[in-house]
PDB file of C-alpha atoms and ligand atoms in Angstrom:
ATOM      1  CA  MET A   1      23.000   8.098   1.952  1.00 44.00           C
ATOM      2  CA  ASN A   2      21.341   9.506   5.251  1.00 45.00           C
ATOM      3  CA  VAL A   3      22.006  12.979   7.897  1.00 46.00           C
ATOM      4  CA  ARG A   4      20.303  12.571  10.512  1.00 47.00           C
ATOM      5  CA  VAL A   5      19.051  16.785  11.402  1.00 44.00           C
ATOM      6  CA  ASN A   6      17.772  16.402  15.786  1.00 37.00           C
ATOM      7  CA  GLY A   7      16.241  12.098  14.780  1.00 40.00           C
ATOM      8  CA  ILE A   8      14.923  13.603  11.697  1.00 46.00           C
ATOM      9  CA  GLY A   9      16.102  11.108   9.050  1.00 48.00           C
ATOM     10  CA  MET A  10      17.622  13.390   5.776  1.00 59.00           C
ATOM     11  CA  THR A  11      17.681  11.219   2.826  1.00 74.00           C
ATOM     12  CA  SER A  12      19.710  13.215  -0.527  1.00 82.00           C
ATOM     13  CA  PRO A  13      17.079  13.600  -2.817  1.00 87.00           C
ATOM     14  CA  ARG A  14      19.439  12.216  -4.674  1.00 90.00           C
ATOM     15  CA  THR A  15      17.993   8.322  -3.245  1.00 92.00           C
ATOM     16  CA  ARG A  16      15.078   9.349  -3.858  1.00 94.00           C
ATOM     17  CA  GLN A  17      15.906  10.014  -7.822  1.00 95.00           C
ATOM     18  CA  ARG A  18      17.962   6.512  -8.466  1.00 95.00           C
ATOM     19  CA  MET A  19      14.864   4.729  -6.877  1.00 97.00           C
ATOM     20  CA  ILE A  20      12.533   6.708  -9.092  1.00 97.00           C
ATOM     21  CA  GLU A  21      14.664   6.175 -12.167  1.00 97.00           C
ATOM     22  CA  ARG A  22      14.684   2.390 -11.211  1.00 97.00           C
ATOM     23  CA  LEU A  23      10.303   2.723 -10.821  1.00 98.00           C
ATOM     24  CA  ARG A  24      11.110   3.317 -14.702  1.00 98.00           C
ATOM     25  CA  THR A  25      12.325   0.807 -16.332  1.00 98.00           C
ATOM     26  CA  GLN A  26      10.505  -1.715 -13.931  1.00 98.00           C
ATOM     27  CA  GLY A  27       7.657  -0.425 -15.780  1.00 97.00           C
ATOM     28  CA  ILE A  28       5.838   2.551 -14.032  1.00 97.00           C
ATOM     29  CA  ARG A  29       4.893   4.769 -15.878  1.00 96.00           C
ATOM     30  CA  ASP A  30       2.449   6.738 -13.075  1.00 95.00           C
ATOM     31  CA  GLU A  31       4.453  10.404 -13.116  1.00 96.00           C
ATOM     32  CA  ALA A  32       1.451  10.824 -10.255  1.00 96.00           C
ATOM     33  CA  VAL A  33       2.769   7.676  -8.871  1.00 97.00           C
ATOM     34  CA  LEU A  34       6.143   8.815  -9.538  1.00 98.00           C
ATOM     35  CA  ALA A  35       5.905  11.535  -7.875  1.00 98.00           C
ATOM     36  CA  ALA A  36       4.454  10.530  -4.280  1.00 98.00           C
ATOM     37  CA  MET A  37       6.769   8.842  -4.082  1.00 97.00           C
ATOM     38  CA  PHE A  38       9.445  10.738  -4.194  1.00 97.00           C
ATOM     39  CA  GLU A  39       7.963  12.851  -2.225  1.00 96.00           C
ATOM     40  CA  VAL A  40       7.425   9.965   1.122  1.00 97.00           C
ATOM     41  CA  PRO A  41       9.870  10.049   2.921  1.00 96.00           C
ATOM     42  CA  ARG A  42       9.887   6.239   2.619  1.00 96.00           C
ATOM     43  CA  HIS A  43      13.901   5.807   5.241  1.00 95.00           C
ATOM     44  CA  LEU A  44      10.877   7.154   7.835  1.00 95.00           C
ATOM     45  CA  PHE A  45       8.552   4.284   8.473  1.00 96.00           C
ATOM     46  CA  VAL A  46      11.491   1.075   8.612  1.00 94.00           C
ATOM     47  CA  ASP A  47      14.587   1.218  11.976  1.00 92.00           C
ATOM     48  CA  GLU A  48      16.749   3.637  11.100  1.00 90.00           C
ATOM     49  CA  ALA A  49      18.992   0.583  11.890  1.00 90.00           C
ATOM     50  CA  LEU A  50      17.855   0.664   8.093  1.00 92.00           C
ATOM     51  CA  SER A  51      16.783   3.506   6.651  1.00 90.00           C
ATOM     52  CA  SER A  52      20.599   3.289   4.402  1.00 89.00           C
ATOM     53  CA  ARG A  53      18.792   0.502   2.846  1.00 93.00           C
ATOM     54  CA  ALA A  54      15.014   2.247   3.016  1.00 94.00           C
ATOM     55  CA  TYR A  55      15.477   3.297  -1.492  1.00 95.00           C
ATOM     56  CA  ASP A  56      16.425  -0.568  -2.255  1.00 94.00           C
ATOM     57  CA  ASP A  57      13.969  -2.574  -4.422  1.00 94.00           C
ATOM     58  CA  VAL A  58      14.155  -4.792  -1.905  1.00 94.00           C
ATOM     59  CA  SER A  59      11.083  -5.814   1.321  1.00 94.00           C
ATOM     60  CA  LEU A  60      12.388  -4.779   4.679  1.00 95.00           C
ATOM     61  CA  PRO A  61      11.101  -5.805   8.319  1.00 94.00           C
ATOM     62  CA  ILE A  62       9.539  -4.260  10.217  1.00 94.00           C
ATOM     63  CA  ASN A  63       8.462  -5.889  13.430  1.00 92.00           C
ATOM     64  CA  TYR A  64       6.282  -8.733  13.792  1.00 93.00           C
ATOM     65  CA  GLN A  65       7.060 -10.704  11.333  1.00 91.00           C
ATOM     66  CA  GLN A  66       5.860  -8.046   8.893  1.00 93.00           C
ATOM     67  CA  THR A  67       7.312  -6.847   6.598  1.00 94.00           C
ATOM     68  CA  ILE A  68       7.371  -3.457   4.512  1.00 94.00           C
ATOM     69  CA  SER A  69       6.459  -4.044   0.529  1.00 94.00           C
ATOM     70  CA  GLN A  70       9.299  -3.369  -1.587  1.00 95.00           C
ATOM     71  CA  PRO A  71       9.599  -0.185  -3.470  1.00 97.00           C
ATOM     72  CA  TYR A  72       8.439  -1.551  -7.272  1.00 98.00           C
ATOM     73  CA  ILE A  73       5.032  -3.169  -5.964  1.00 97.00           C
ATOM     74  CA  VAL A  74       3.888  -0.448  -3.983  1.00 98.00           C
ATOM     75  CA  ALA A  75       4.331   2.382  -7.125  1.00 98.00           C
ATOM     76  CA  ARG A  76       3.091  -0.663  -9.414  1.00 98.00           C
ATOM     77  CA  MET A  77      -0.805  -1.934  -7.004  1.00 98.00           C
ATOM     78  CA  ILE A  78      -1.384   2.520  -6.553  1.00 97.00           C
ATOM     79  CA  GLU A  79      -1.197   2.820 -10.730  1.00 96.00           C
ATOM     80  CA  VAL A  80      -3.526  -0.791 -11.280  1.00 96.00           C
ATOM     81  CA  LEU A  81      -5.182   0.901  -8.388  1.00 94.00           C
ATOM     82  CA  ARG A  82      -4.949   4.238 -10.992  1.00 92.00           C
ATOM     83  CA  ALA A  83      -5.690   3.493 -14.021  1.00 85.00           C
ATOM     84  CA  SER A  84     -10.161   4.074 -15.212  1.00 64.00           C
ATOM     85  CA  GLY A  85     -11.419   1.410 -15.443  1.00 49.00           C
ATOM     86  CA  PRO A  86     -14.120   0.698 -17.985  1.00 45.00           C
ATOM     87  CA  ALA A  87     -16.678   2.549 -17.233  1.00 53.00           C
ATOM     88  CA  GLY A  88     -13.197   5.817 -16.230  1.00 58.00           C
ATOM     89  CA  ARG A  89     -14.989   6.470 -12.685  1.00 65.00           C
ATOM     90  CA  PRO A  90     -11.817   8.214 -10.809  1.00 77.00           C
ATOM     91  CA  VAL A  91     -10.569   6.901  -7.530  1.00 86.00           C
ATOM     92  CA  LYS A  92     -11.746   9.300  -5.099  1.00 92.00           C
ATOM     93  CA  ARG A  93     -11.804   7.455  -1.691  1.00 96.00           C
ATOM     94  CA  VAL A  94      -9.626   4.141  -1.285  1.00 97.00           C
ATOM     95  CA  LEU A  95      -9.564   1.635   1.023  1.00 98.00           C
ATOM     96  CA  GLU A  96      -6.676  -0.025   2.629  1.00 98.00           C
ATOM     97  CA  ILE A  97      -5.917  -3.536   3.982  1.00 98.00           C
ATOM     98  CA  GLY A  98      -3.160  -4.088   6.120  1.00 98.00           C
ATOM     99  CA  THR A  99      -1.509  -0.944   7.011  1.00 98.00           C
ATOM    100  CA  GLY A 100       1.507  -2.215   8.320  1.00 97.00           C
ATOM    101  CA  CYS A 101       4.222   0.709   9.168  1.00 97.00           C
ATOM    102  CA  GLY A 102       1.519   2.971   7.164  1.00 98.00           C
ATOM    103  CA  TYR A 103       3.596   3.613   4.285  1.00 98.00           C
ATOM    104  CA  GLN A 104       1.554   2.353   1.542  1.00 98.00           C
ATOM    105  CA  ALA A 105      -0.194   4.273   3.008  1.00 98.00           C
ATOM    106  CA  ALA A 106       1.230   7.599   2.737  1.00 98.00           C
ATOM    107  CA  VAL A 107       1.913   6.858  -0.870  1.00 98.00           C
ATOM    108  CA  LEU A 108      -2.201   6.374  -1.165  1.00 98.00           C
ATOM    109  CA  SER A 109      -2.913  10.149   0.521  1.00 98.00           C
ATOM    110  CA  HIS A 110      -0.628  12.130  -1.804  1.00 97.00           C
ATOM    111  CA  VAL A 111      -2.229  10.154  -4.839  1.00 96.00           C
ATOM    112  CA  PHE A 112      -5.975  10.108  -3.288  1.00 96.00           C
ATOM    113  CA  PRO A 113      -8.046  12.564  -1.561  1.00 96.00           C
ATOM    114  CA  GLU A 114      -9.905   9.813   1.300  1.00 97.00           C
ATOM    115  CA  VAL A 115      -7.700   6.787   2.508  1.00 98.00           C
ATOM    116  CA  TYR A 116      -8.945   4.157   4.855  1.00 98.00           C
ATOM    117  CA  SER A 117      -6.588   2.076   5.674  1.00 98.00           C
ATOM    118  CA  MET A 118      -6.798  -0.883   8.716  1.00 98.00           C
ATOM    119  CA  GLU A 119      -4.216  -2.509  10.290  1.00 98.00           C
ATOM    120  CA  ARG A 120      -4.168  -6.055  13.003  1.00 98.00           C
ATOM    121  CA  ILE A 121      -1.274  -5.631  14.914  1.00 98.00           C
ATOM    122  CA  GLN A 122      -1.974  -2.692  17.534  1.00 98.00           C
ATOM    123  CA  PRO A 123       2.168  -1.946  17.978  1.00 98.00           C
ATOM    124  CA  LEU A 124       2.180  -1.375  13.825  1.00 97.00           C
ATOM    125  CA  TYR A 125      -1.066   0.608  14.011  1.00 98.00           C
ATOM    126  CA  GLU A 126       0.128   3.197  16.239  1.00 98.00           C
ATOM    127  CA  ARG A 127       3.423   3.392  14.867  1.00 97.00           C
ATOM    128  CA  ALA A 128       1.731   4.397  11.372  1.00 98.00           C
ATOM    129  CA  LYS A 129      -1.123   6.511  13.458  1.00 98.00           C
ATOM    130  CA  LYS A 130       1.675   8.598  14.773  1.00 98.00           C
ATOM    131  CA  GLN A 131       4.363   9.013  11.873  1.00 97.00           C
ATOM    132  CA  LEU A 132       1.769   9.480   9.569  1.00 98.00           C
ATOM    133  CA  LEU A 133       1.116  12.914  11.727  1.00 98.00           C
ATOM    134  CA  ASP A 134       3.957  13.366  12.502  1.00 97.00           C
ATOM    135  CA  LEU A 135       4.311  13.931   8.925  1.00 97.00           C
ATOM    136  CA  LYS A 136       1.137  16.078   8.499  1.00 98.00           C
ATOM    137  CA  ILE A 137      -0.763  13.608   6.324  1.00 98.00           C
ATOM    138  CA  THR A 138      -4.628  14.285   7.427  1.00 97.00           C
ATOM    139  CA  ASN A 139      -6.484  12.266   4.625  1.00 98.00           C
ATOM    140  CA  VAL A 140      -5.643   9.079   6.182  1.00 98.00           C
ATOM    141  CA  GLN A 141      -8.273   7.425   8.823  1.00 98.00           C
ATOM    142  CA  VAL A 142      -6.258   4.524  10.479  1.00 98.00           C
ATOM    143  CA  ARG A 143      -8.234   1.732  11.593  1.00 98.00           C
ATOM    144  CA  TYR A 144      -7.198  -1.275  14.753  1.00 98.00           C
ATOM    145  CA  ALA A 145      -9.647  -3.876  13.179  1.00 98.00           C
ATOM    146  CA  ASP A 146      -9.852  -7.065  11.154  1.00 98.00           C
ATOM    147  CA  GLY A 147      -9.559  -6.081   7.827  1.00 98.00           C
ATOM    148  CA  CYS A 148     -11.026  -9.497   6.184  1.00 96.00           C
ATOM    149  CA  ALA A 149     -14.954  -8.142   6.602  1.00 94.00           C
ATOM    150  CA  GLY A 150     -13.616  -4.867   5.251  1.00 97.00           C
ATOM    151  CA  LEU A 151     -15.133  -1.338   6.456  1.00 98.00           C
ATOM    152  CA  PRO A 152     -18.973  -1.387   5.774  1.00 97.00           C
ATOM    153  CA  GLY A 153     -19.654   1.218   7.273  1.00 97.00           C
ATOM    154  CA  SER A 154     -17.805   3.488   5.270  1.00 97.00           C
ATOM    155  CA  ALA A 155     -18.637   1.668   1.771  1.00 97.00           C
ATOM    156  CA  PRO A 156     -18.478   2.038  -0.861  1.00 97.00           C
ATOM    157  CA  PHE A 157     -14.565   2.770  -2.699  1.00 96.00           C
ATOM    158  CA  ASP A 158     -13.799   3.088  -5.453  1.00 95.00           C
ATOM    159  CA  GLY A 159     -10.566   1.334  -4.628  1.00 96.00           C
ATOM    160  CA  ILE A 160      -9.705  -1.514  -2.605  1.00 97.00           C
ATOM    161  CA  ILE A 161      -5.841  -2.983  -2.137  1.00 98.00           C
ATOM    162  CA  MET A 162      -4.755  -5.729   0.137  1.00 98.00           C
ATOM    163  CA  ALA A 163      -1.321  -5.625   1.526  1.00 97.00           C
ATOM    164  CA  ALA A 164      -1.378  -9.211   3.061  1.00 97.00           C
ATOM    165  CA  ALA A 165      -2.914 -12.453   0.800  1.00 98.00           C
ATOM    166  CA  ALA A 166      -4.995 -14.388   0.905  1.00 96.00           C
ATOM    167  CA  PRO A 167      -6.268 -17.864  -0.251  1.00 96.00           C
ATOM    168  CA  GLU A 168      -9.044 -16.265  -2.784  1.00 96.00           C
ATOM    169  CA  ILE A 169     -11.088 -13.022  -3.661  1.00 97.00           C
ATOM    170  CA  SER A 170     -13.527 -12.117  -0.055  1.00 95.00           C
ATOM    171  CA  ASP A 171     -16.811 -12.031  -1.514  1.00 96.00           C
ATOM    172  CA  ALA A 172     -17.191  -9.447   1.451  1.00 96.00           C
ATOM    173  CA  LEU A 173     -14.815  -7.150   0.067  1.00 97.00           C
ATOM    174  CA  ARG A 174     -16.074  -7.547  -3.973  1.00 97.00           C
ATOM    175  CA  GLU A 175     -19.346  -6.128  -2.554  1.00 97.00           C
ATOM    176  CA  GLN A 176     -17.874  -2.753  -0.682  1.00 98.00           C
ATOM    177  CA  LEU A 177     -16.442  -1.773  -4.329  1.00 96.00           C
ATOM    178  CA  ALA A 178     -18.597   0.812  -5.754  1.00 95.00           C
ATOM    179  CA  VAL A 179     -19.801  -0.260  -9.524  1.00 93.00           C
ATOM    180  CA  GLY A 180     -16.840   0.689 -11.721  1.00 91.00           C
ATOM    181  CA  GLY A 181     -13.784   0.827  -9.096  1.00 93.00           C
ATOM    182  CA  ARG A 182     -11.088  -1.355  -8.874  1.00 94.00           C
ATOM    183  CA  MET A 183      -9.056  -3.991  -6.232  1.00 97.00           C
ATOM    184  CA  VAL A 184      -5.683  -5.248  -6.070  1.00 98.00           C
ATOM    185  CA  LEU A 185      -4.754  -7.626  -4.259  1.00 98.00           C
ATOM    186  CA  PRO A 186      -2.512 -10.210  -3.734  1.00 98.00           C
ATOM    187  CA  VAL A 187      -4.091 -14.509  -4.415  1.00 98.00           C
ATOM    188  CA  GLY A 188      -2.915 -17.595  -2.757  1.00 97.00           C
ATOM    189  CA  ARG A 189      -0.793 -19.327   0.028  1.00 94.00           C
ATOM    190  CA  GLN A 190       2.770 -20.633  -1.348  1.00 91.00           C
ATOM    191  CA  GLU A 191       2.061 -19.006  -4.834  1.00 97.00           C
ATOM    192  CA  GLN A 192       0.621 -16.247  -4.897  1.00 98.00           C
ATOM    193  CA  TRP A 193      -0.633 -13.839  -7.410  1.00 98.00           C
ATOM    194  CA  LEU A 194      -1.325 -10.490  -7.881  1.00 98.00           C
ATOM    195  CA  TYR A 195      -4.963  -9.658  -8.894  1.00 98.00           C
ATOM    196  CA  LEU A 196      -7.238  -6.504 -10.083  1.00 97.00           C
ATOM    197  CA  VAL A 197     -11.146  -7.165  -9.355  1.00 97.00           C
ATOM    198  CA  GLU A 198     -13.012  -4.561 -11.585  1.00 95.00           C
ATOM    199  CA  ARG A 199     -16.516  -4.273 -11.321  1.00 94.00           C
ATOM    200  CA  ASP A 200     -18.911  -2.373 -13.594  1.00 91.00           C
ATOM    201  CA  ALA A 201     -23.075  -3.034 -13.944  1.00 93.00           C
ATOM    202  CA  LYS A 202     -22.277  -5.924 -15.348  1.00 95.00           C
ATOM    203  CA  GLY A 203     -21.576  -7.397 -12.288  1.00 96.00           C
ATOM    204  CA  PHE A 204     -16.646  -8.573 -11.830  1.00 97.00           C
ATOM    205  CA  ARG A 205     -14.205  -9.437 -14.064  1.00 96.00           C
ATOM    206  CA  GLU A 206     -10.612 -11.383 -12.577  1.00 97.00           C
ATOM    207  CA  SER A 207      -7.320 -10.318 -14.085  1.00 97.00           C
ATOM    208  CA  ARG A 208      -4.582 -12.373 -13.598  1.00 98.00           C
ATOM    209  CA  LEU A 209      -1.004  -9.781 -13.265  1.00 97.00           C
ATOM    210  CA  GLU A 210       2.101 -11.365 -12.103  1.00 97.00           C
ATOM    211  CA  PRO A 211       3.713 -13.248  -9.239  1.00 97.00           C
ATOM    212  CA  VAL A 212       4.209 -11.629  -6.350  1.00 97.00           C
ATOM    213  CA  LYS A 213       5.178 -12.591  -2.354  1.00 96.00           C
ATOM    214  CA  PHE A 214       3.250 -10.977   0.219  1.00 96.00           C
ATOM    215  CA  VAL A 215       2.709 -12.015   4.636  1.00 95.00           C
ATOM    216  CA  PRO A 216      -0.816 -14.254   4.808  1.00 96.00           C
ATOM    217  CA  LEU A 217      -2.890 -12.405   5.777  1.00 97.00           C
ATOM    218  CA  LEU A 218      -4.080 -13.243   8.954  1.00 97.00           C
ATOM    219  CA  MET A 219      -8.365 -13.024  10.734  1.00 96.00           C
ATOM    220  CA  GLY A 220      -8.730 -11.440  13.958  1.00 94.00           C
ATOM    221  CA  LYS A 221      -6.306  -8.561  16.634  1.00 95.00           C
ATOM    222  CA  GLU A 222      -3.421  -8.637  17.839  1.00 93.00           C
TER     223      GLU A 222
HETATM  224  N1  SAH B 301       0.984  -1.477   3.700  1.00 90.10           N
HETATM  225  C1  SAH B 301       1.880  -1.519   4.636  1.00 90.10           C
HETATM  226  C2  SAH B 301       2.447  -3.256   4.612  1.00 90.10           C
HETATM  227  C3  SAH B 301       2.037  -3.680   5.522  1.00 90.10           C
HETATM  228  S1  SAH B 301       3.041  -5.877   5.349  1.00 90.10           S
HETATM  229  C4  SAH B 301       3.724  -1.123   4.527  1.00 90.10           C
HETATM  230  O1  SAH B 301       3.402   0.265   3.666  1.00 90.10           O
HETATM  231  O2  SAH B 301       4.073  -1.247   5.820  1.00 90.10           O
HETATM  232  C5  SAH B 301       0.635  -6.278   6.039  1.00 90.10           C
HETATM  233  C6  SAH B 301       0.110  -5.757   7.070  1.00 90.10           C
HETATM  234  O3  SAH B 301      -0.491  -6.516   6.512  1.00 90.10           O
HETATM  235  C7  SAH B 301       0.891  -6.785   8.021  1.00 90.10           C
HETATM  236  O4  SAH B 301       1.562  -5.690   8.841  1.00 90.10           O
HETATM  237  C8  SAH B 301      -0.468  -7.156   8.908  1.00 90.10           C
HETATM  238  O5  SAH B 301      -0.335  -6.972   9.807  1.00 90.10           O
HETATM  239  C9  SAH B 301      -1.728  -6.788   7.767  1.00 90.10           C
HETATM  240  N2  SAH B 301      -2.450  -7.465   8.173  1.00 90.10           N
HETATM  241  C10 SAH B 301      -2.121  -8.760   7.871  1.00 90.10           C
HETATM  242  N3  SAH B 301      -3.311  -9.381   8.000  1.00 90.10           N
HETATM  243  C11 SAH B 301      -5.100  -8.287   7.963  1.00 90.10           C
HETATM  244  C12 SAH B 301      -5.723  -8.375   8.741  1.00 90.10           C
HETATM  245  N4  SAH B 301      -6.778  -9.525   8.986  1.00 90.10           N
HETATM  246  N5  SAH B 301      -6.470  -6.943   8.624  1.00 90.10           N
HETATM  247  C13 SAH B 301      -5.413  -5.641   8.852  1.00 90.10           C
HETATM  248  N6  SAH B 301      -4.398  -6.304   8.156  1.00 90.10           N
HETATM  249  C14 SAH B 301      -3.639  -6.908   8.658  1.00 90.10           C
END
């Protein structure tokens, strides 16, 4: 149930709590991720007409043929990113590729101290930046840029998370991982899988996690 006061949507804690309970039954265990998902008002990141469905386990359109990912996949990817790798290094600085409406960036901001997020579609970038500011989230730097080549100027990152699927794992992005860092990303065209790439002193290790469905990673800006 949504109540709107002065144009600011408020969703009852019960609706959010139901989402958290569902995430638990879907296997999400990381309490910090669950707390962040409870905190971030997901309904503010979608069009008002869709806000009553904001906490359902669905992806929703955010215009420009893009979607906000379903809560489960946001939680799952961040949980994988946070799990300490072989080197046991805490994840501090994270890069997200594909800001979209800024929802995942907001969740990331609750669990990591320093977040960079890149978006190639200008109106989405503008709106996400404003929404994060309205929520007084100050530890996310949003960039209007093609994220295919990552953000070498701010590398290395302890974590990289991609919200759009590339046909293969990019070497340029892997190289921007710190030793002990991890990257979680959808890979493939029609058939897509979530991959985890871990970097240690010896090199990279890849694991295939589960089937997923993401919008494609596109080149250039618009
Ligand atoms: N994390 C987002 C999900 C957005 S969908 C959220 O919480 O809403 C994926 C986004 O990736 C889209 O907004 C799309 O424009 C963006 N994207 C696709 N290719 C990109 C690229 N090369 N660089 C930056 N962003 C890209």
